[in-house]
Coordinates of C-alpha atoms in Angstrom, one line a residue:
X264 CA -5.6 7.8 24.7
X265 CA -7.4 10.4 22.7
X266 CA -10.5 11.1 20.7
X267 CA -9.0 10.7 17.2
X268 CA -5.6 9.1 17.8
X269 CA -4.3 5.8 19.2
X270 CA -6.7 3.8 21.3
X271 CA -4.5 1.7 23.5
X272 CA -6.9 2.1 26.4
X273 CA -10.1 2.0 24.3
X274 CA -13.3 3.6 25.5
X275 CA -15.1 0.4 24.7
X276 CA -12.7 -2.5 25.5
X277 CA -12.2 -4.8 22.6
X278 CA -10.7 -8.2 22.7
X279 CA -11.6 -11.7 23.8
X280 CA -13.9 -12.0 26.8
X281 CA -14.6 -14.9 29.0
X282 CA -15.3 -16.2 32.5
X283 CA -12.7 -17.7 34.8
X284 CA -12.4 -19.0 38.3
X285 CA -11.1 -16.3 40.6
X286 CA -7.7 -16.9 42.2
X287 CA -7.3 -15.9 45.9
X288 CA -4.9 -13.1 44.9
X289 CA -7.5 -11.7 42.4
X290 CA -10.2 -11.9 45.0
X291 CA -8.0 -10.1 47.6
X292 CA -7.1 -7.4 45.1
X293 CA -10.7 -6.6 44.2
X294 CA -11.8 -6.7 47.8
X295 CA -9.0 -4.2 48.7
X296 CA -10.3 -1.8 46.1
X297 CA -13.9 -2.3 47.3
X298 CA -12.9 -1.5 50.9
X299 CA -11.0 1.6 49.8
X300 CA -14.1 2.7 47.9
X301 CA -16.3 2.3 51.0
X302 CA -13.9 4.6 52.8
X303 CA -13.8 7.1 49.9
X304 CA -16.1 6.6 46.9
X305 CA -14.6 9.8 45.4
X306 CA -11.2 8.2 45.0
X307 CA -12.0 7.3 41.4
X308 CA -12.3 11.0 40.4
X309 CA -9.4 13.0 39.1
X310 CA -8.0 15.9 41.0
X311 CA -8.1 19.3 39.3
X312 CA -4.8 21.0 38.4
X313 CA -6.0 24.5 37.5
X314 CA -9.3 25.0 39.1
X315 CA -11.8 24.8 36.2
X316 CA -14.5 27.4 35.8
X317 CA -17.1 24.6 35.7
X318 CA -16.3 21.2 37.0
X319 CA -17.4 18.5 34.5
X320 CA -17.4 15.9 37.3
X321 CA -19.8 17.8 39.5
X322 CA -22.8 15.6 38.7
X323 CA -21.1 12.3 39.2
X324 CA -19.4 13.6 42.4
X325 CA -22.8 14.2 43.9
X326 CA -23.9 10.6 43.1
X327 CA -20.7 9.2 44.6
X328 CA -21.2 11.2 47.7
X329 CA -24.5 9.5 48.2
X330 CA -22.7 6.1 48.3
X331 CA -20.6 7.2 51.3
X332 CA -21.7 5.1 54.3
X333 CA -24.6 3.6 52.2
X334 CA -26.0 0.3 53.4
X335 CA -26.1 -2.8 51.2
X336 CA -29.7 -2.2 50.0
X337 CA -28.8 1.3 48.8
X338 CA -25.7 0.0 47.0
X339 CA -27.8 -2.7 45.3
X340 CA -30.3 -0.1 44.3
X341 CA -27.6 1.9 42.6
X342 CA -25.9 -1.1 41.0
X343 CA -29.1 -2.7 39.7
X344 CA -30.8 0.2 38.0
X345 CA -31.3 -0.4 34.2
X346 CA -31.8 3.1 33.0
X347 CA -29.1 5.5 31.8
X348 CA -27.7 5.5 35.3
X349 CA -26.3 2.0 34.7
X350 CA -23.7 3.7 32.4
X351 CA -22.7 6.0 35.2
X352 CA -19.6 5.6 37.2
X353 CA -21.6 5.6 40.4
X354 CA -23.2 2.3 39.4
X355 CA -19.9 0.6 38.9
X356 CA -18.6 2.0 42.2
X357 CA -21.7 0.8 44.0
X358 CA -21.4 -2.7 42.5
X359 CA -17.8 -2.9 43.5
X360 CA -18.4 -1.7 47.0
X361 CA -20.8 -4.6 47.5
X362 CA -17.8 -6.9 47.1
X363 CA -16.0 -5.5 50.2
X364 CA -17.8 -7.9 52.5
X365 CA -18.7 -10.7 50.1
X366 CA -17.9 -14.2 51.4
X367 CA -16.3 -15.1 48.1
X368 CA -16.0 -14.0 44.5
X369 CA -16.0 -17.4 42.7
X370 CA -16.0 -16.2 39.1
X371 CA -14.6 -13.2 37.3
X372 CA -15.1 -11.9 33.8
X373 CA -11.9 -11.7 31.8
X374 CA -11.1 -9.3 29.0
X375 CA -8.1 -9.5 26.8
X376 CA -6.9 -6.0 25.8
X377 CA -3.8 -5.4 23.7
X378 CA -2.4 -8.8 24.6
X379 CA -3.0 -8.5 28.4
X380 CA -5.8 -10.1 30.3
X381 CA -7.7 -8.1 32.9
X382 CA -10.4 -9.5 35.2
X383 CA -13.4 -7.9 37.1
X384 CA -16.4 -9.1 38.9
X385 CA -19.7 -8.5 37.1
X386 CA -22.4 -7.2 39.5
X387 CA -25.7 -5.6 38.8
X388 CA -26.4 -3.6 35.7
X389 CA -23.2 -1.5 35.9
X390 CA -21.4 -0.8 32.6
X391 CA -18.6 -3.4 32.0
X392 CA -16.1 -0.7 30.9
X393 CA -16.7 1.2 34.2
X394 CA -16.4 -2.0 36.2
X395 CA -13.2 -2.8 34.5
X396 CA -11.7 0.6 35.3
X397 CA -12.9 0.7 38.9
X398 CA -11.9 -2.8 39.8
X399 CA -8.5 -2.3 38.2
X400 CA -8.0 1.2 39.5
X401 CA -4.5 0.6 40.6
X402 CA -3.5 0.1 37.0
X403 CA -2.8 3.6 35.5
X404 CA -3.7 2.3 32.1
X405 CA -7.2 1.0 32.9
X406 CA -8.0 3.7 35.5
X407 CA -8.7 6.1 32.7
X408 CA -11.8 4.1 31.7
X409 CA -13.7 5.3 34.8
X410 CA -14.1 8.9 33.6
X411 CA -12.9 9.0 30.0
X412 CA -16.4 9.4 28.6
X413 CA -16.8 12.7 30.6
X414 CA -13.3 13.9 29.5
X415 CA -14.2 13.2 25.9
X416 CA -17.6 14.9 26.1
X417 CA -16.0 18.1 27.6
X418 CA -12.7 18.2 25.7
X419 CA -10.7 17.7 28.8
X420 CA -7.1 16.5 29.2
X421 CA -6.9 13.6 31.6
X422 CA -3.6 12.2 33.0
X423 CA -3.2 9.0 34.9
X424 CA -0.2 8.9 37.3
X425 CA 1.1 6.3 39.7
X426 CA -1.6 6.9 42.4
X427 CA -4.4 8.8 40.7
X428 CA -5.6 11.0 37.9
X429 CA -5.3 14.7 37.2
X430 CA -7.7 16.7 35.0
X431 CA -6.7 19.8 33.0
X432 CA -9.3 21.9 31.2
X433 CA -7.7 24.0 28.5
X434 CA -3.9 23.3 28.6
X435 CA -2.3 20.3 27.0
X436 CA 0.9 20.7 29.0
X437 CA 1.0 17.7 31.3
X438 CA 1.0 18.1 35.1
X439 CA 4.1 17.9 37.2
X440 CA 5.6 14.4 37.4
X441 CA 3.6 13.0 34.5
X442 CA 6.3 13.1 31.9
X443 CA 8.8 11.2 34.0
X444 CA 6.2 8.7 35.1
X445 CA 5.0 7.9 31.6
X446 CA 8.5 7.7 30.1
X447 CA 9.6 5.5 33.0
X448 CA 6.7 3.1 32.2
X449 CA 8.1 2.9 28.6
X450 CA 11.7 2.5 29.6
X451 CA 12.6 5.9 28.1
X452 CA 14.1 9.2 29.3
X453 CA 13.5 12.7 28.0
X454 CA 16.0 12.1 25.2
X455 CA 14.3 8.8 24.2
X456 CA 16.1 5.5 24.2
X457 CA 19.5 7.0 24.8
X458 CA 21.1 5.2 21.9
X459 CA 20.4 7.7 19.1
X460 CA 23.5 9.4 18.0
X461 CA 25.4 10.7 15.0
X462 CA 23.8 10.5 11.6
X463 CA 22.1 7.2 12.1
X464 CA 18.4 7.2 11.4
X465 CA 16.1 7.5 14.4
X466 CA 12.4 8.1 15.1
X467 CA 11.7 11.5 16.5
X468 CA 8.6 12.0 18.6
X469 CA 7.9 15.7 19.4
X470 CA 5.7 15.9 22.4
X471 CA 5.0 19.6 21.9
X472 CA 3.1 20.6 25.1
X473 CA 5.7 18.7 27.2
X474 CA 8.6 20.3 25.4
X475 CA 10.1 16.8 25.0
X476 CA 11.7 15.3 21.9
X477 CA 12.1 11.6 22.1
X478 CA 14.6 10.0 19.7
X479 CA 14.3 6.3 19.2
X480 CA 17.1 4.5 17.4
X481 CA 16.4 1.9 14.8
X482 CA 17.6 -0.9 17.2
X483 CA 15.0 0.1 19.8
X484 CA 12.3 0.9 17.2
X485 CA 10.0 -2.1 17.6
X486 CA 6.6 -3.4 16.6
X487 CA 5.1 -1.0 19.1
X488 CA 4.0 2.6 18.6
X489 CA 5.6 5.0 21.1
X490 CA 2.8 7.6 20.9
X491 CA 0.2 4.9 21.4
X492 CA 2.1 3.6 24.4
X493 CA 2.3 7.1 25.9
X494 CA -1.4 7.7 25.4
X495 CA -2.2 4.6 27.5
X496 CA -1.7 7.0 30.4
X497 CA -3.6 10.1 29.3
X498 CA -6.5 11.2 27.3
X499 CA -6.4 14.2 24.9
X500 CA -9.2 15.5 22.7
X501 CA -7.0 15.5 19.6
X502 CA -3.6 13.8 19.7
X503 CA -2.5 15.3 16.3
X504 CA -2.2 18.7 18.0
X505 CA 0.1 17.3 20.7
X506 CA 2.5 15.1 18.8
X507 CA 4.5 15.4 15.6
X508 CA 6.5 12.4 14.4
X509 CA 9.5 12.5 11.9
X510 CA 12.7 10.6 11.2
X511 CA 16.2 12.2 11.5
X512 CA 19.5 10.8 10.2
X513 CA 21.1 9.8 6.9
X514 CA 19.6 7.0 4.9
X515 CA 22.2 7.6 2.2
X516 CA 25.8 8.3 2.8
X517 CA 28.0 10.3 0.4
X518 CA 30.6 8.2 -1.4
X519 CA 31.7 10.7 -4.0
X520 CA 31.9 14.5 -3.8
X521 CA 29.8 16.0 -6.6
X522 CA 29.8 19.6 -7.7
X523 CA 26.0 19.5 -7.3
X524 CA 24.2 16.8 -5.2
X525 CA 21.7 15.2 -7.5
X526 CA 19.8 13.4 -4.7
X527 CA 19.6 16.3 -2.2
X528 CA 16.0 17.2 -3.2
X529 CA 15.0 13.5 -2.8
X530 CA 16.5 13.4 0.7
X531 CA 14.7 16.5 1.9
X532 CA 11.4 14.7 2.5
X533 CA 8.8 14.5 5.2
X534 CA 6.4 11.7 6.0
X535 CA 2.7 12.2 6.8
X536 CA 2.3 11.0 10.4
X537 CA -1.5 10.7 10.4
X538 CA -1.4 6.9 10.1
X539 CA 1.2 6.6 12.8
X540 CA -0.7 8.9 15.2
X541 CA -3.8 6.9 14.6
X542 CA -2.0 3.9 16.0
X543 CA -1.9 2.1 12.7
X544 CA 1.8 2.0 12.2
X545 CA 4.7 0.9 14.4
X546 CA 7.9 2.8 15.2
X547 CA 9.9 0.5 13.0
X548 CA 7.2 0.7 10.3
X549 CA 7.4 4.5 10.3
X550 CA 11.2 4.4 9.8
X551 CA 10.9 1.8 7.1
X552 CA 8.2 4.0 5.3
X553 CA 10.6 6.9 5.5
X554 CA 13.4 4.9 3.9
X555 CA 11.1 3.7 1.2
X556 CA 9.9 7.2 0.4
X557 CA 13.4 8.5 0.0
X558 CA 14.2 5.5 -2.2
X559 CA 11.2 6.2 -4.3
X560 CA 12.2 9.9 -4.5
X561 CA 15.7 8.9 -5.7
X562 CA 14.3 6.4 -8.2
X563 CA 12.1 9.2 -9.6
X564 CA 15.0 11.4 -10.6
X565 CA 15.6 11.8 -14.3
X566 CA 19.3 11.3 -14.4
X567 CA 21.7 8.4 -13.7
X568 CA 22.7 8.2 -10.0
X569 CA 24.2 5.1 -8.4
X570 CA 23.2 4.4 -4.8
X571 CA 24.7 1.1 -3.7
X572 CA 24.5 -0.3 -0.2
X573 CA 23.2 3.0 1.1
X574 CA 26.1 5.0 -0.4
X575 CA 25.6 7.5 -3.2
X576 CA 28.3 7.7 -5.9
X577 CA 26.5 10.3 -8.0
X578 CA 27.1 9.5 -11.7
X579 CA 30.7 8.4 -11.1
X580 CA 31.0 5.0 -12.8
X581 CA 34.6 4.5 -11.6
X582 CA 33.7 5.0 -8.0
X583 CA 30.6 2.7 -8.2
X584 CA 32.7 0.0 -9.8
X585 CA 35.4 0.3 -7.3
X586 CA 32.8 -0.1 -4.5
X587 CA 31.5 -3.3 -6.2
X588 CA 35.0 -4.9 -6.4
X589 CA 34.1 -6.9 -9.5
X590 CA 36.0 -9.9 -10.9
X591 CA 38.0 -9.4 -14.0
X592 CA 35.3 -10.6 -16.4
X593 CA 32.5 -8.6 -14.6
X594 CA 34.2 -5.2 -14.8
X595 CA 33.9 -4.6 -18.6
X596 CA 30.2 -5.5 -18.6
X597 CA 29.5 -3.3 -15.6
X598 CA 31.2 -0.4 -17.3
X599 CA 29.2 -0.9 -20.5
X600 CA 25.9 -1.2 -18.6
X601 CA 26.5 1.8 -16.3
X602 CA 27.6 4.0 -19.2
X603 CA 24.2 3.5 -20.9
X604 CA 22.2 4.1 -17.7
X605 CA 19.7 7.0 -17.9
X606 CA 17.9 6.5 -14.6
X607 CA 18.9 6.1 -11.0
X608 CA 20.1 2.7 -9.7
X609 CA 19.3 2.1 -6.0
X610 CA 20.4 -1.3 -4.7
X611 CA 20.9 -2.7 -1.2
X612 CA 23.2 -5.7 -0.8
X613 CA 24.7 -4.6 -4.1
X614 CA 27.0 -7.1 -5.9
X615 CA 28.4 -7.0 -9.4
X616 CA 26.0 -9.8 -10.4
X617 CA 23.0 -7.9 -8.9
X618 CA 23.9 -4.7 -10.9
X619 CA 24.4 -6.7 -14.1
X620 CA 21.0 -8.4 -13.6
X621 CA 19.3 -5.0 -13.3
X622 CA 20.3 -4.2 -16.9
X623 CA 20.8 -7.6 -18.5
X624 CA 17.5 -7.9 -20.2
X625 CA 17.5 -5.8 -23.3
X626 CA 21.3 -5.2 -23.1
X627 CA 22.8 -8.7 -23.1
X628 CA 23.4 -8.9 -26.9
X629 CA 25.0 -5.5 -27.0
X630 CA 27.3 -6.2 -24.1
X631 CA 28.6 -9.6 -25.3
X632 CA 29.1 -8.2 -28.8
X633 CA 31.1 -5.3 -27.5
X634 CA 33.3 -7.6 -25.5
X635 CA 33.9 -10.6 -27.8
X636 CA 32.1 -9.8 -31.1
X637 CA 30.5 -12.6 -33.0
X638 CA 32.0 -15.2 -30.6
X639 CA 30.3 -13.4 -27.7
X640 CA 26.9 -13.6 -29.5
X641 CA 27.5 -17.3 -30.2
X642 CA 28.2 -18.0 -26.5
X643 CA 25.1 -16.0 -25.5
X644 CA 22.9 -17.8 -28.0
X645 CA 24.1 -21.2 -27.0
X646 CA 23.7 -20.6 -23.3
X647 CA 20.0 -21.2 -23.9
X648 CA 19.0 -19.7 -20.5
X649 CA 21.1 -22.4 -18.7
X650 CA 23.6 -19.9 -17.3
X651 CA 23.5 -16.8 -15.2
X652 CA 24.7 -13.5 -16.7
X653 CA 27.9 -13.8 -14.6
X654 CA 28.6 -17.3 -16.0
X655 CA 28.0 -16.1 -19.6
X656 CA 30.2 -13.1 -19.1
X657 CA 33.0 -15.3 -17.7
X658 CA 32.9 -17.4 -20.9
X659 CA 32.6 -14.3 -23.1
X660 CA 35.6 -12.7 -21.3
X661 CA 37.7 -15.8 -21.9
X662 CA 36.8 -15.7 -25.6
X663 CA 37.8 -12.0 -25.7
X664 CA 41.1 -12.8 -23.9
X665 CA 41.8 -15.5 -26.5
X666 CA 40.9 -13.1 -29.3
X667 CA 43.2 -10.4 -27.9
X668 CA 46.1 -12.8 -27.5
X669 CA 45.8 -14.2 -31.0
X670 CA 45.2 -10.7 -32.5
X671 CA 48.8 -9.8 -31.7
X672 CA 50.1 -12.6 -34.0
X673 CA 50.4 -12.2 -37.7
X674 CA 48.1 -14.4 -39.9
X675 CA 49.5 -16.7 -42.6
X676 CA 48.4 -18.5 -45.7
X677 CA 50.2 -21.7 -46.8
X678 CA 52.9 -22.1 -44.1
X679 CA 55.4 -24.9 -44.5
X680 CA 54.3 -27.9 -42.6
X681 CA 56.9 -27.7 -39.8
X682 CA 56.3 -24.0 -39.4
X683 CA 52.5 -24.6 -39.3
X684 CA 53.1 -27.2 -36.6
X685 CA 55.2 -24.8 -34.5
X686 CA 52.7 -21.9 -35.1
X687 CA 49.8 -24.1 -33.9
X688 CA 51.5 -24.9 -30.7
X689 CA 52.4 -21.2 -30.1
X690 CA 48.8 -20.1 -30.8
X691 CA 47.4 -22.8 -28.5
X692 CA 49.7 -21.5 -25.8
X693 CA 48.5 -17.9 -26.3
X694 CA 44.9 -19.1 -26.3
X695 CA 44.8 -21.7 -23.5
X696 CA 48.2 -21.5 -21.7
X697 CA 50.6 -24.4 -21.2
X698 CA 47.7 -26.9 -20.9
X699 CA 46.4 -25.9 -24.3
X700 CA 49.9 -26.2 -25.9
X701 CA 50.5 -29.6 -24.4
X702 CA 47.1 -30.8 -25.6
X703 CA 48.0 -29.5 -29.1
X704 CA 51.2 -31.5 -29.0
X705 CA 49.6 -34.7 -27.7
X706 CA 46.9 -34.7 -30.4
X707 CA 49.5 -34.9 -33.2
X708 CA 51.2 -37.9 -34.8
X709 CA 54.7 -36.5 -35.2
X710 CA 57.9 -37.3 -37.2
X711 CA 61.4 -36.7 -35.9
X712 CA 61.6 -33.0 -36.6
X713 CA 58.1 -32.4 -35.3
X714 CA 59.0 -34.2 -32.1
X715 CA 62.1 -32.1 -31.7
X716 CA 60.0 -29.0 -32.2
X717 CA 57.4 -30.3 -29.7
X718 CA 60.1 -31.0 -27.1
X719 CA 61.6 -27.6 -27.6
X720 CA 58.2 -26.1 -26.6
X721 CA 57.9 -28.4 -23.6
X722 CA 61.3 -27.2 -22.4
X723 CA 60.3 -23.6 -23.0
X724 CA 57.2 -24.1 -20.9
X725 CA 59.0 -26.1 -18.2
X726 CA 56.8 -29.1 -19.0
X727 CA 59.5 -31.5 -20.4
X728 CA 60.0 -33.6 -17.3
X729 CA 56.6 -35.2 -17.4
X730 CA 56.8 -35.9 -21.1
X731 CA 60.5 -36.9 -21.4
X732 CA 59.9 -40.6 -21.6
X733 CA 58.0 -40.1 -24.9
X734 CA 61.0 -38.8 -26.7
X735 CA 64.3 -40.4 -27.9
X736 CA 67.7 -39.1 -26.8
X737 CA 68.2 -37.6 -30.3
X738 CA 64.8 -35.9 -30.3
X739 CA 65.5 -34.4 -26.9
X740 CA 68.9 -33.2 -27.9
X741 CA 67.6 -31.6 -31.1
X742 CA 64.7 -30.1 -29.1
X743 CA 67.2 -28.6 -26.7
X744 CA 68.9 -26.9 -29.7
X745 CA 65.5 -25.4 -30.7
X746 CA 64.3 -24.4 -27.2
X747 CA 65.4 -20.8 -27.4
X748 CA 63.5 -20.3 -30.6
X749 CA 60.4 -21.9 -29.0
X750 CA 60.7 -19.6 -26.0
X751 CA 60.7 -16.6 -28.4
X752 CA 57.6 -17.8 -30.1
X753 CA 55.7 -18.0 -26.8
X754 CA 56.1 -14.3 -26.2
X755 CA 56.9 -12.5 -29.5
X756 CA 54.3 -10.4 -31.3
X757 CA 53.9 -8.9 -34.8
X758 CA 56.9 -9.0 -37.0
X759 CA 59.1 -10.3 -34.2
X760 CA 56.9 -13.4 -34.1
X761 CA 57.4 -14.0 -37.8
X762 CA 61.1 -13.6 -37.4
X763 CA 61.1 -16.1 -34.5
X764 CA 59.1 -18.6 -36.5
X765 CA 61.5 -18.3 -39.5
X766 CA 64.4 -18.7 -37.2
X767 CA 63.0 -21.9 -35.8
X768 CA 62.2 -23.3 -39.2
X769 CA 65.8 -22.5 -40.4
X770 CA 67.2 -24.1 -37.2
X771 CA 65.6 -27.4 -38.1
X772 CA 67.6 -27.4 -41.3
X773 CA 64.7 -26.4 -43.6
X774 CA 65.4 -24.0 -46.5
X775 CA 61.7 -23.1 -46.7
X776 CA 60.5 -19.6 -45.8
X777 CA 57.6 -18.2 -43.8
X778 CA 55.6 -16.1 -46.4

């Protein structure tokens, strides 16, 4: 707890208040503290570590001394005064001492602070904050409330340990035993959570006067604030002078060795810890803000850099694409899009479709045109927003594959009918595989020679068994004679294709030529 930083043990307790029936255990606990106060009213004051030049607790110590062995009327007098004395610690101590011999304590005030409920007995005009601290004195967290106002007024350091408090005047270095006590309350050791290792990001809390650096791994970084939790057990005039908070580790791994690291300046970043030290940000939130700042820094670079799933590939398109493992129809589009990138691309959970979506608007027409020309543009236009970029690209890729397959074949004008029939089957095969060729055959009303040619292709594609019943013995026999020519037509390109087509036509007994 401190004057300007986290206020986990606030000077004026905030939270829900209420009244509740006291349990026997609560009564016994408060009576026990009341009886201990009767034995020693000064127990609520801190001990002095260094022997201050002028004790800031001298005045309240005198008042508390007057309560020693005081009778009930004297205690009531101190507890019931309505002047400034009611804000004094002595009033709360006197009011509590009255409970030592009370027959019962039927009702207690309840205060919800930071998710925990604390109870105390309201007596006299004593300040509620002081009553809360005195009657919960065995709680190191609330104990600070008893004298925190004096510590703040006099710029003292106040530490609450297991059994009492220690006051330090000018030195922020904690007293012996306090560091281990406070860290134990938080489940930490002097290294932090004990899990932070390697290059994985972790929160680093530098407790400067204690010469302690706490490293909290991301798994342990929670919706709590480590500094705020520590300052539940001490008061400091200005926490910003005691703690510094940062993040260590790699948020981006190197996936490609570059001659000059483009993102190095973006990674060399610090984060203002004022908001965190004010108790307004959690450990996890601080790490997340650090990640976001690095991401923003990278995105602000003026050159293409590809950071995918926390791995930087620099401007190496091949390495980025290899990381994405795209499907056959995604890779050409990825390459085209990344080649035109002029700014950094930073994506978590990166997929080919996610990368394509980043660039799709404004680039879709150019990409599909590059892949499949006018046919690609037609497919894009007819998609009408019904398909995702990946679905469109799959269709465009198939169109490009067909175009490429058919581009290897010569074009003809005015082929003889039988040659045109064979050419159509061969082209259907190149475009749509065996299924396309079979479909082209089945859609045709054929004469004897055409059926022989068709059967030849079925044999060449190893599809004859399912279609055999449709052909006569003579058609099958003639088709077997032509099967070798059909096989050549399924694979030949350029001039070789024309020669194979002519050979088949001649083998049918035709004297026509392929022009």
